[in-house]
Amino acid sequence: MTSWVGRTAAEIAAAVREKRATPRDVVAEHLARIERLDGRVGAFRVVRAEAALAEADEVASRADLAELPLAGVPVAVKDNLAVRGESNRVGSAATPDTPAAEDHVTVARLRAAGAVVVGLTNVPELCVFGTTEGVHGTARNPWDLTRTAGGSSGGSGAAVAAGFVPLALGNDGMGSLRIPAANCGLVTIKPGHGVVPAGISDGDWFGMSENGPLATTVEDARLMLAVLADTDTEAAPSEPAIRRIAVSLRSPLAGVTVTRPYTTAARDAAGVLIKAGHQVRRADPPYPLSLSTTSLTHWTAGTAVDAHGLDPRLLTRRTRVHAAVGRRFVGRVRAGDSRERLRRRLEPFFDEYDVLLTPALARRSPRSVAWHERGWLANIVANTNYSPLTPPWNLTGWPAMAVPFGTLPSGAPTAVQLAGRPGSEALLLEVARQLEELHPWQRTAPLD
């Protein structure tokens, strides 16, 4: 019998369309893996076993099966996006346990494309932090179970890296797709503002949060992005062209050091792109010294808005403090002046360069411990020290990717980040495809 666990979404969908596999068999095999291994990983808050099998049968009976781009593909959904019939807890005891009446638009698009939602994945409370643990569960890195999967799309990242699903839906407000992707050896793209419907929370963290895919290949990430953006899923990748690529190894946030495994990953990736014919130069974007303050004010203010109306007694202390700090900044952040100044400052850099290549993280992910029971300052320091490179691209609203490249001494993956000007999603995906082709990675963690 053919095994579908570990196969790409593109492979599964082709097999289902051609009736070499049934959606039920594909979904059942992935559900069996979840049941066997997720106790060690902690990817899921809710597994929809019976509902997913019923939905798989519905996909099999669809008259348009042969045209579905994600026919029969099992997917996981981050637990801050509505899935019809399931509660949306956002990692908190303060949120209501009320089933959603309708799917979020991105979930609806995945289902329309033939995907089957097998479960909702764990997140840190209100999706605030870059580690995933809390009252509903702890998501660990399948490559190193002593370490967090990252956050806030940590459960979604863990689910894909563990082979529980070939694709997962997450979102990114300060790095929440790219952080778990970088930890877990996955491909992701945070699209630029307006490419994919957001609707993640009350105001989408002032327009900084974007929904996007987590996948094991560039092809799968491109395929899911096309479905989420409701564009032509059959469009071929653009032809390779010589591009001007800047490589920066420094942290955008003053005082944070990028460790050697991650600078090495970026240097080696630059070497691969030079061999591919690109014009690659060392160049640092003109990040302002105020970027640390801008990042913190936006990060905390977004939480203040999300926490409004929730019973503070049911929130963890780190979340309460984060929201309290942010309340004083909401008005200033909502005006958007600091983000507009940052965009104007960075635009000339991207007039000169097509793509910026950086390390994806500054250091390996923190240990998988009860961070939600630790103090606010300890969480801030841990998060800032390991993920200083992602926030600028949420503040600007421009696209950015994480791409696996290299390994840590432990054998867990390292990764690089690609960022570009508005509208450069296809270009970033093409550069990522070249990295994948010339420096392939192991797609699934060896849990068995």
Tab-separated table of N, CA and C in Angstrom, residues 310-444:
chain	number	residue	atom	x	y	z
A	310	LEU	N	-11.717	40.900	27.550
A	310	LEU	CA	-11.489	39.597	28.173
A	310	LEU	C	-11.281	39.776	29.668
A	311	ASP	N	-11.670	38.772	30.431
A	311	ASP	CA	-11.521	38.814	31.884
A	311	ASP	C	-10.033	38.720	32.223
A	312	PRO	N	-9.430	39.783	32.748
A	312	PRO	CA	-7.989	39.745	33.020
A	312	PRO	C	-7.592	38.683	34.034
A	313	ARG	N	-8.532	38.274	34.885
A	313	ARG	CA	-8.219	37.236	35.865
A	313	ARG	C	-7.940	35.891	35.210
A	314	LEU	N	-8.425	35.721	33.983
A	314	LEU	CA	-8.226	34.461	33.265
A	314	LEU	C	-7.050	34.508	32.305
A	315	LEU	N	-6.387	35.649	32.213
A	315	LEU	CA	-5.183	35.774	31.392
A	315	LEU	C	-3.945	35.479	32.227
A	316	THR	N	-2.910	34.937	31.599
A	316	THR	CA	-1.663	34.720	32.318
A	316	THR	C	-1.002	36.074	32.611
A	317	ARG	N	-0.100	36.068	33.576
A	317	ARG	CA	0.504	37.327	34.006
A	317	ARG	C	1.293	37.988	32.882
A	318	ARG	N	2.026	37.199	32.103
A	318	ARG	CA	2.820	37.820	31.037
A	318	ARG	C	1.913	38.520	30.028
A	319	THR	N	0.739	37.945	29.741
A	319	THR	CA	-0.184	38.570	28.801
A	319	THR	C	-0.794	39.829	29.395
A	320	ARG	N	-1.179	39.778	30.672
A	320	ARG	CA	-1.752	40.959	31.323
A	320	ARG	C	-0.779	42.130	31.303
A	321	VAL	N	0.473	41.861	31.624
A	321	VAL	CA	1.469	42.938	31.643
A	321	VAL	C	1.697	43.466	30.228
A	322	HIS	N	1.792	42.561	29.265
A	322	HIS	CA	2.011	42.970	27.872
A	322	HIS	C	0.894	43.899	27.407
A	323	ALA	N	-0.340	43.531	27.714
A	323	ALA	CA	-1.482	44.357	27.321
A	323	ALA	C	-1.487	45.685	28.063
A	324	ALA	N	-1.142	45.659	29.350
A	324	ALA	CA	-1.133	46.893	30.139
A	324	ALA	C	-0.088	47.866	29.613
A	325	VAL	N	1.078	47.349	29.246
A	325	VAL	CA	2.116	48.204	28.661
A	325	VAL	C	1.618	48.805	27.354
A	326	GLY	N	0.952	47.997	26.559
A	326	GLY	CA	0.534	48.445	25.235
A	326	GLY	C	-0.613	49.433	25.203
A	327	ARG	N	-1.424	49.470	26.264
A	327	ARG	CA	-2.599	50.347	26.236
A	327	ARG	C	-2.223	51.810	26.046
A	328	ARG	N	-1.095	52.210	26.587
A	328	ARG	CA	-0.697	53.617	26.478
A	328	ARG	C	-0.213	53.978	25.065
A	329	PHE	N	0.020	52.947	24.224
A	329	PHE	CA	0.563	53.210	22.893
A	329	PHE	C	-0.466	53.058	21.773
A	330	VAL	N	-1.667	52.601	22.095
A	330	VAL	CA	-2.625	52.243	21.044
A	330	VAL	C	-2.901	53.409	20.102
A	331	GLY	N	-3.169	54.581	20.650
A	331	GLY	CA	-3.479	55.730	19.796
A	331	GLY	C	-2.342	56.086	18.872
A	332	ARG	N	-1.130	56.126	19.422
A	332	ARG	CA	0.035	56.473	18.613
A	332	ARG	C	0.275	55.430	17.514
A	333	VAL	N	0.156	54.154	17.868
A	333	VAL	CA	0.396	53.086	16.902
A	333	VAL	C	-0.660	53.100	15.803
A	334	ARG	N	-1.914	53.348	16.195
A	334	ARG	CA	-2.999	53.339	15.221
A	334	ARG	C	-2.814	54.424	14.156
A	335	ALA	N	-2.172	55.511	14.507
A	335	ALA	CA	-1.937	56.592	13.535
A	335	ALA	C	-1.035	56.141	12.394
A	336	GLY	N	-0.122	55.201	12.660
A	336	GLY	CA	0.696	54.625	11.597
A	336	GLY	C	1.885	55.459	11.160
A	337	ASP	N	2.200	56.545	11.857
A	337	ASP	CA	3.276	57.431	11.409
A	337	ASP	C	4.641	56.746	11.429
A	338	SER	N	4.916	55.991	12.477
A	338	SER	CA	6.239	55.366	12.573
A	338	SER	C	6.435	54.307	11.502
A	339	ARG	N	5.371	53.604	11.142
A	339	ARG	CA	5.500	52.610	10.060
A	339	ARG	C	5.732	53.287	8.718
A	340	GLU	N	5.056	54.399	8.490
A	340	GLU	CA	5.258	55.117	7.234
A	340	GLU	C	6.674	55.670	7.145
A	341	ARG	N	7.212	56.163	8.248
A	341	ARG	CA	8.594	56.644	8.244
A	341	ARG	C	9.571	55.510	7.959
A	342	LEU	N	9.308	54.339	8.514
A	342	LEU	CA	10.182	53.190	8.259
A	342	LEU	C	10.139	52.797	6.792
A	343	ARG	N	8.952	52.766	6.212
A	343	ARG	CA	8.844	52.435	4.786
A	343	ARG	C	9.647	53.420	3.932
A	344	ARG	N	9.490	54.712	4.208
A	344	ARG	CA	10.220	55.713	3.425
A	344	ARG	C	11.728	55.557	3.585
A	345	ARG	N	12.152	55.179	4.778
A	345	ARG	CA	13.585	55.013	5.019
A	345	ARG	C	14.158	53.812	4.264
A	346	LEU	N	13.362	52.735	4.155
A	346	LEU	CA	13.851	51.501	3.531
A	346	LEU	C	13.635	51.445	2.018
A	347	GLU	N	12.723	52.241	1.485
A	347	GLU	CA	12.421	52.173	0.046
A	347	GLU	C	13.649	52.373	-0.842
A	348	PRO	N	14.542	53.341	-0.571
A	348	PRO	CA	15.706	53.490	-1.449
A	348	PRO	C	16.602	52.252	-1.482
A	349	PHE	N	16.674	51.532	-0.365
A	349	PHE	CA	17.466	50.296	-0.329
A	349	PHE	C	16.918	49.289	-1.343
A	350	PHE	N	15.597	49.175	-1.413
A	350	PHE	CA	14.999	48.219	-2.341
A	350	PHE	C	14.864	48.780	-3.754
A	351	ASP	N	15.195	50.041	-3.952
A	351	ASP	CA	15.395	50.539	-5.313
A	351	ASP	C	16.714	50.016	-5.870
A	352	GLU	N	17.653	49.762	-4.973
A	352	GLU	CA	18.977	49.277	-5.384
A	352	GLU	C	19.052	47.760	-5.431
A	353	TYR	N	18.329	47.079	-4.515
A	353	TYR	CA	18.376	45.622	-4.426
A	353	TYR	C	16.981	45.032	-4.616
A	354	ASP	N	16.943	43.870	-5.284
A	354	ASP	CA	15.664	43.188	-5.517
A	354	ASP	C	15.225	42.378	-4.304
A	355	VAL	N	16.203	41.790	-3.611
A	355	VAL	CA	15.921	40.874	-2.499
A	355	VAL	C	16.939	41.136	-1.396
A	356	LEU	N	16.477	41.045	-0.155
A	356	LEU	CA	17.360	41.083	1.003
A	356	LEU	C	17.420	39.680	1.598
A	357	LEU	N	18.636	39.162	1.768
A	357	LEU	CA	18.878	37.864	2.401
A	357	LEU	C	19.482	38.097	3.776
A	358	THR	N	18.862	37.520	4.807
A	358	THR	CA	19.356	37.636	6.179
A	358	THR	C	19.254	36.280	6.869
A	359	PRO	N	19.908	36.102	8.025
A	359	PRO	CA	19.538	34.962	8.866
A	359	PRO	C	18.056	35.080	9.235
A	360	ALA	N	17.398	33.944	9.421
A	360	ALA	CA	15.988	33.999	9.821
A	360	ALA	C	15.846	34.260	11.314
A	361	LEU	N	16.766	33.728	12.094
A	361	LEU	CA	16.763	33.903	13.543
A	361	LEU	C	18.155	34.326	13.994
A	362	ALA	N	18.273	34.725	15.242
A	362	ALA	CA	19.580	35.083	15.794
A	362	ALA	C	20.207	33.933	16.573
A	363	ARG	N	19.401	33.011	17.050
A	363	ARG	CA	19.902	31.876	17.827
A	363	ARG	C	18.820	30.798	17.850
A	364	ARG	N	19.194	29.620	18.342
A	364	ARG	CA	18.221	28.534	18.376
A	364	ARG	C	17.077	28.880	19.318
A	365	SER	N	15.988	28.176	19.157
A	365	SER	CA	14.793	28.496	19.929
A	365	SER	C	14.991	28.162	21.404
A	366	PRO	N	14.270	28.862	22.275
A	366	PRO	CA	14.383	28.582	23.717
A	366	PRO	C	13.922	27.167	24.066
A	367	ARG	N	14.320	26.739	25.242
A	367	ARG	CA	13.883	25.429	25.714
A	367	ARG	C	12.363	25.397	25.853
A	368	SER	N	11.802	24.224	25.659
A	368	SER	CA	10.358	24.061	25.785
A	368	SER	C	10.008	23.894	27.258
A	369	VAL	N	9.741	25.035	27.898
A	369	VAL	CA	9.371	25.050	29.314
A	369	VAL	C	8.103	25.879	29.453
A	370	ALA	N	7.636	26.016	30.674
A	370	ALA	CA	6.377	26.742	30.916
A	370	ALA	C	6.622	28.252	30.893
A	371	TRP	N	6.901	28.777	29.706
A	371	TRP	CA	7.149	30.214	29.572
A	371	TRP	C	5.937	31.033	29.995
A	372	HIS	N	4.741	30.482	29.848
A	372	HIS	CA	3.545	31.230	30.230
A	372	HIS	C	3.438	31.415	31.741
A	373	GLU	N	4.236	30.680	32.509
A	373	GLU	CA	4.250	30.841	33.955
A	373	GLU	C	5.409	31.720	34.412
A	374	ARG	N	6.225	32.180	33.485
A	374	ARG	CA	7.366	33.027	33.825
A	374	ARG	C	6.990	34.495	33.659
A	375	GLY	N	7.848	35.357	34.155
A	375	GLY	CA	7.558	36.777	34.150
A	375	GLY	C	7.599	37.396	32.768
A	376	TRP	N	6.989	38.566	32.676
A	376	TRP	CA	6.912	39.276	31.387
A	376	TRP	C	8.298	39.615	30.850
A	377	LEU	N	9.168	40.149	31.674
A	377	LEU	CA	10.474	40.577	31.201
A	377	LEU	C	11.300	39.403	30.706
A	378	ALA	N	11.224	38.260	31.385
A	378	ALA	CA	11.950	37.066	30.932
A	378	ALA	C	11.488	36.656	29.544
A	379	ASN	N	10.187	36.747	29.293
A	379	ASN	CA	9.654	36.411	27.970
A	379	ASN	C	10.109	37.418	26.920
A	380	ILE	N	10.091	38.699	27.256
A	380	ILE	CA	10.507	39.727	26.305
A	380	ILE	C	11.961	39.519	25.899
A	381	VAL	N	12.825	39.286	26.883
A	381	VAL	CA	14.244	39.095	26.598
A	381	VAL	C	14.466	37.854	25.745
A	382	ALA	N	13.833	36.743	26.107
A	382	ALA	CA	14.004	35.501	25.344
A	382	ALA	C	13.540	35.670	23.908
A	383	ASN	N	12.390	36.291	23.718
A	383	ASN	CA	11.846	36.469	22.371
A	383	ASN	C	12.723	37.399	21.543
A	384	THR	N	13.111	38.529	22.113
A	384	THR	CA	13.887	39.516	21.369
A	384	THR	C	15.261	38.980	21.005
A	385	ASN	N	15.884	38.239	21.903
A	385	ASN	CA	17.232	37.743	21.647
A	385	ASN	C	17.280	36.682	20.564
A	386	TYR	N	16.189	35.969	20.358
A	386	TYR	CA	16.279	34.928	19.332
A	386	TYR	C	15.555	35.287	18.041
A	387	SER	N	14.683	36.285	18.062
A	387	SER	CA	13.996	36.649	16.821
A	387	SER	C	13.939	38.160	16.612
A	388	PRO	N	15.095	38.790	16.359
A	388	PRO	CA	15.083	40.231	16.099
A	388	PRO	C	14.940	40.593	14.628
A	389	LEU	N	15.002	39.588	13.731
A	389	LEU	CA	15.102	39.878	12.304
A	389	LEU	C	13.768	39.890	11.567
A	390	THR	N	12.702	39.456	12.242
A	390	THR	CA	11.411	39.367	11.560
A	390	THR	C	10.539	40.619	11.637
A	391	PRO	N	10.537	41.406	12.737
A	391	PRO	CA	9.551	42.480	12.865
A	391	PRO	C	9.562	43.560	11.789
A	392	PRO	N	10.720	43.950	11.207
A	392	PRO	CA	10.664	45.060	10.250
A	392	PRO	C	9.680	44.851	9.111
A	393	TRP	N	9.491	43.615	8.710
A	393	TRP	CA	8.681	43.357	7.509
A	393	TRP	C	7.196	43.292	7.826
A	394	ASN	N	6.843	43.166	9.115
A	394	ASN	CA	5.458	43.390	9.533
A	394	ASN	C	5.176	44.881	9.653
A	395	LEU	N	6.146	45.614	10.166
A	395	LEU	CA	5.971	47.060	10.322
A	395	LEU	C	5.826	47.748	8.963
A	396	THR	N	6.575	47.288	7.971
A	396	THR	CA	6.451	47.866	6.631
A	396	THR	C	5.248	47.317	5.880
A	397	GLY	N	4.844	46.070	6.203
A	397	GLY	CA	3.783	45.410	5.440
A	397	GLY	C	4.277	44.783	4.156
A	398	TRP	N	5.595	44.510	4.060
A	398	TRP	CA	6.182	43.947	2.846
A	398	TRP	C	6.395	42.444	2.997
A	399	PRO	N	6.501	41.705	1.906
A	399	PRO	CA	6.598	40.246	1.999
A	399	PRO	C	7.956	39.782	2.509
A	400	ALA	N	7.946	38.636	3.194
A	400	ALA	CA	9.173	38.026	3.698
A	400	ALA	C	8.952	36.525	3.846
A	401	MET	N	10.022	35.766	3.644
A	401	MET	CA	9.974	34.305	3.700
A	401	MET	C	10.985	33.782	4.699
A	402	ALA	N	10.751	32.565	5.171
A	402	ALA	CA	11.779	31.762	5.832
A	402	ALA	C	12.011	30.522	4.985
A	403	VAL	N	13.292	30.186	4.785
A	403	VAL	CA	13.671	29.057	3.936
A	403	VAL	C	14.704	28.221	4.682
A	404	PRO	N	14.510	26.907	4.813
A	404	PRO	CA	15.496	26.082	5.523
A	404	PRO	C	16.865	26.150	4.839
A	405	PHE	N	17.919	26.239	5.647
A	405	PHE	CA	19.272	26.223	5.091
A	405	PHE	C	20.248	25.907	6.213
A	406	GLY	N	20.828	24.709	6.174
A	406	GLY	CA	21.827	24.316	7.149
A	406	GLY	C	21.218	23.725	8.407
A	407	THR	N	22.122	23.360	9.335
A	407	THR	CA	21.681	22.739	10.587
A	407	THR	C	22.493	23.261	11.763
A	408	LEU	N	21.893	23.145	12.930
A	408	LEU	CA	22.565	23.413	14.190
A	408	LEU	C	23.402	22.198	14.590
A	409	PRO	N	24.323	22.341	15.552
A	409	PRO	CA	25.065	21.169	16.029
A	409	PRO	C	24.167	20.035	16.504
A	410	SER	N	22.964	20.372	16.998
A	410	SER	CA	22.021	19.343	17.467
A	410	SER	C	21.388	18.566	16.326
A	411	GLY	N	21.528	19.064	15.096
A	411	GLY	CA	20.865	18.453	13.952
A	411	GLY	C	19.566	19.115	13.578
A	412	ALA	N	19.061	20.022	14.440
A	412	ALA	CA	17.861	20.784	14.100
A	412	ALA	C	18.190	21.785	12.996
A	413	PRO	N	17.192	22.208	12.237
A	413	PRO	CA	17.462	23.080	11.100
A	413	PRO	C	17.832	24.507	11.494
A	414	THR	N	18.578	25.166	10.620
A	414	THR	CA	18.693	26.614	10.619
A	414	THR	C	17.990	27.119	9.369
A	415	ALA	N	17.934	28.438	9.204
A	415	ALA	CA	17.152	28.982	8.093
A	415	ALA	C	17.617	30.388	7.765
A	416	VAL	N	17.247	30.820	6.568
A	416	VAL	CA	17.493	32.190	6.145
A	416	VAL	C	16.160	32.867	5.871
A	417	GLN	N	16.201	34.187	5.840
A	417	GLN	CA	15.030	34.994	5.529
A	417	GLN	C	15.261	35.730	4.219
A	418	LEU	N	14.222	35.789	3.404
A	418	LEU	CA	14.211	36.580	2.181
A	418	LEU	C	13.140	37.646	2.332
A	419	ALA	N	13.471	38.886	2.026
A	419	ALA	CA	12.503	39.975	2.100
A	419	ALA	C	12.586	40.799	0.829
A	420	GLY	N	11.463	41.425	0.469
A	420	GLY	CA	11.433	42.217	-0.754
A	420	GLY	C	10.422	43.339	-0.675
A	421	ARG	N	10.385	44.110	-1.726
A	421	ARG	CA	9.471	45.242	-1.811
A	421	ARG	C	8.038	44.753	-2.025
A	422	PRO	N	7.038	45.623	-1.915
A	422	PRO	CA	5.654	45.204	-2.146
A	422	PRO	C	5.482	44.569	-3.522
A	423	GLY	N	4.737	43.472	-3.554
A	423	GLY	CA	4.461	42.784	-4.806
A	423	GLY	C	5.522	41.798	-5.247
A	424	SER	N	6.511	41.521	-4.397
A	424	SER	CA	7.625	40.655	-4.810
A	424	SER	C	7.457	39.209	-4.354
A	425	GLU	N	6.246	38.791	-4.002
A	425	GLU	CA	6.049	37.417	-3.528
A	425	GLU	C	6.560	36.383	-4.536
A	426	ALA	N	6.228	36.546	-5.817
A	426	ALA	CA	6.661	35.571	-6.828
A	426	ALA	C	8.175	35.530	-6.946
A	427	LEU	N	8.810	36.681	-6.849
A	427	LEU	CA	10.268	36.739	-6.914
A	427	LEU	C	10.894	36.024	-5.722
A	428	LEU	N	10.387	36.283	-4.518
A	428	LEU	CA	10.920	35.614	-3.336
A	428	LEU	C	10.755	34.098	-3.443
A	429	LEU	N	9.624	33.660	-3.923
A	429	LEU	CA	9.393	32.223	-4.096
A	429	LEU	C	10.351	31.628	-5.125
A	430	GLU	N	10.673	32.374	-6.164
A	430	GLU	CA	11.593	31.869	-7.176
A	430	GLU	C	13.011	31.761	-6.614
A	431	VAL	N	13.453	32.762	-5.860
A	431	VAL	CA	14.776	32.681	-5.238
A	431	VAL	C	14.815	31.523	-4.246
A	432	ALA	N	13.736	31.349	-3.476
A	432	ALA	CA	13.655	30.219	-2.543
A	432	ALA	C	13.712	28.889	-3.287
A	433	ARG	N	13.054	28.824	-4.440
A	433	ARG	CA	13.091	27.579	-5.235
A	433	ARG	C	14.508	27.252	-5.682
A	434	GLN	N	15.268	28.285	-6.042
A	434	GLN	CA	16.655	28.044	-6.444
A	434	GLN	C	17.484	27.539	-5.269
A	435	LEU	N	17.279	28.104	-4.087
A	435	LEU	CA	17.975	27.595	-2.906
A	435	LEU	C	17.613	26.138	-2.650
A	436	GLU	N	16.339	25.813	-2.780
A	436	GLU	CA	15.882	24.436	-2.566
A	436	GLU	C	16.502	23.483	-3.581
A	437	GLU	N	16.559	23.909	-4.826
A	437	GLU	CA	17.086	23.052	-5.894
A	437	GLU	C	18.580	22.809	-5.729
A	438	LEU	N	19.301	23.842	-5.320
A	438	LEU	CA	20.755	23.746	-5.231
A	438	LEU	C	21.243	23.299	-3.857
A	439	HIS	N	20.384	23.404	-2.856
A	439	HIS	CA	20.765	23.020	-1.490
A	439	HIS	C	19.542	22.413	-0.798
A	440	PRO	N	19.111	21.211	-1.232
A	440	PRO	CA	17.867	20.626	-0.693
A	440	PRO	C	18.000	20.273	0.783
A	441	TRP	N	16.824	20.169	1.428
A	441	TRP	CA	16.787	19.895	2.858
A	441	TRP	C	15.930	18.664	3.134
A	442	GLN	N	16.131	18.054	4.294
A	442	GLN	CA	15.255	16.978	4.753
A	442	GLN	C	13.935	17.585	5.158
A	443	ARG	N	12.828	17.061	4.639
A	443	ARG	CA	11.548	17.751	4.779
A	443	ARG	C	10.804	17.439	6.061
A	444	THR	N	11.018	16.277	6.644
A	444	THR	CA	10.232	15.858	7.815
A	444	THR	C	11.154	15.364	8.911
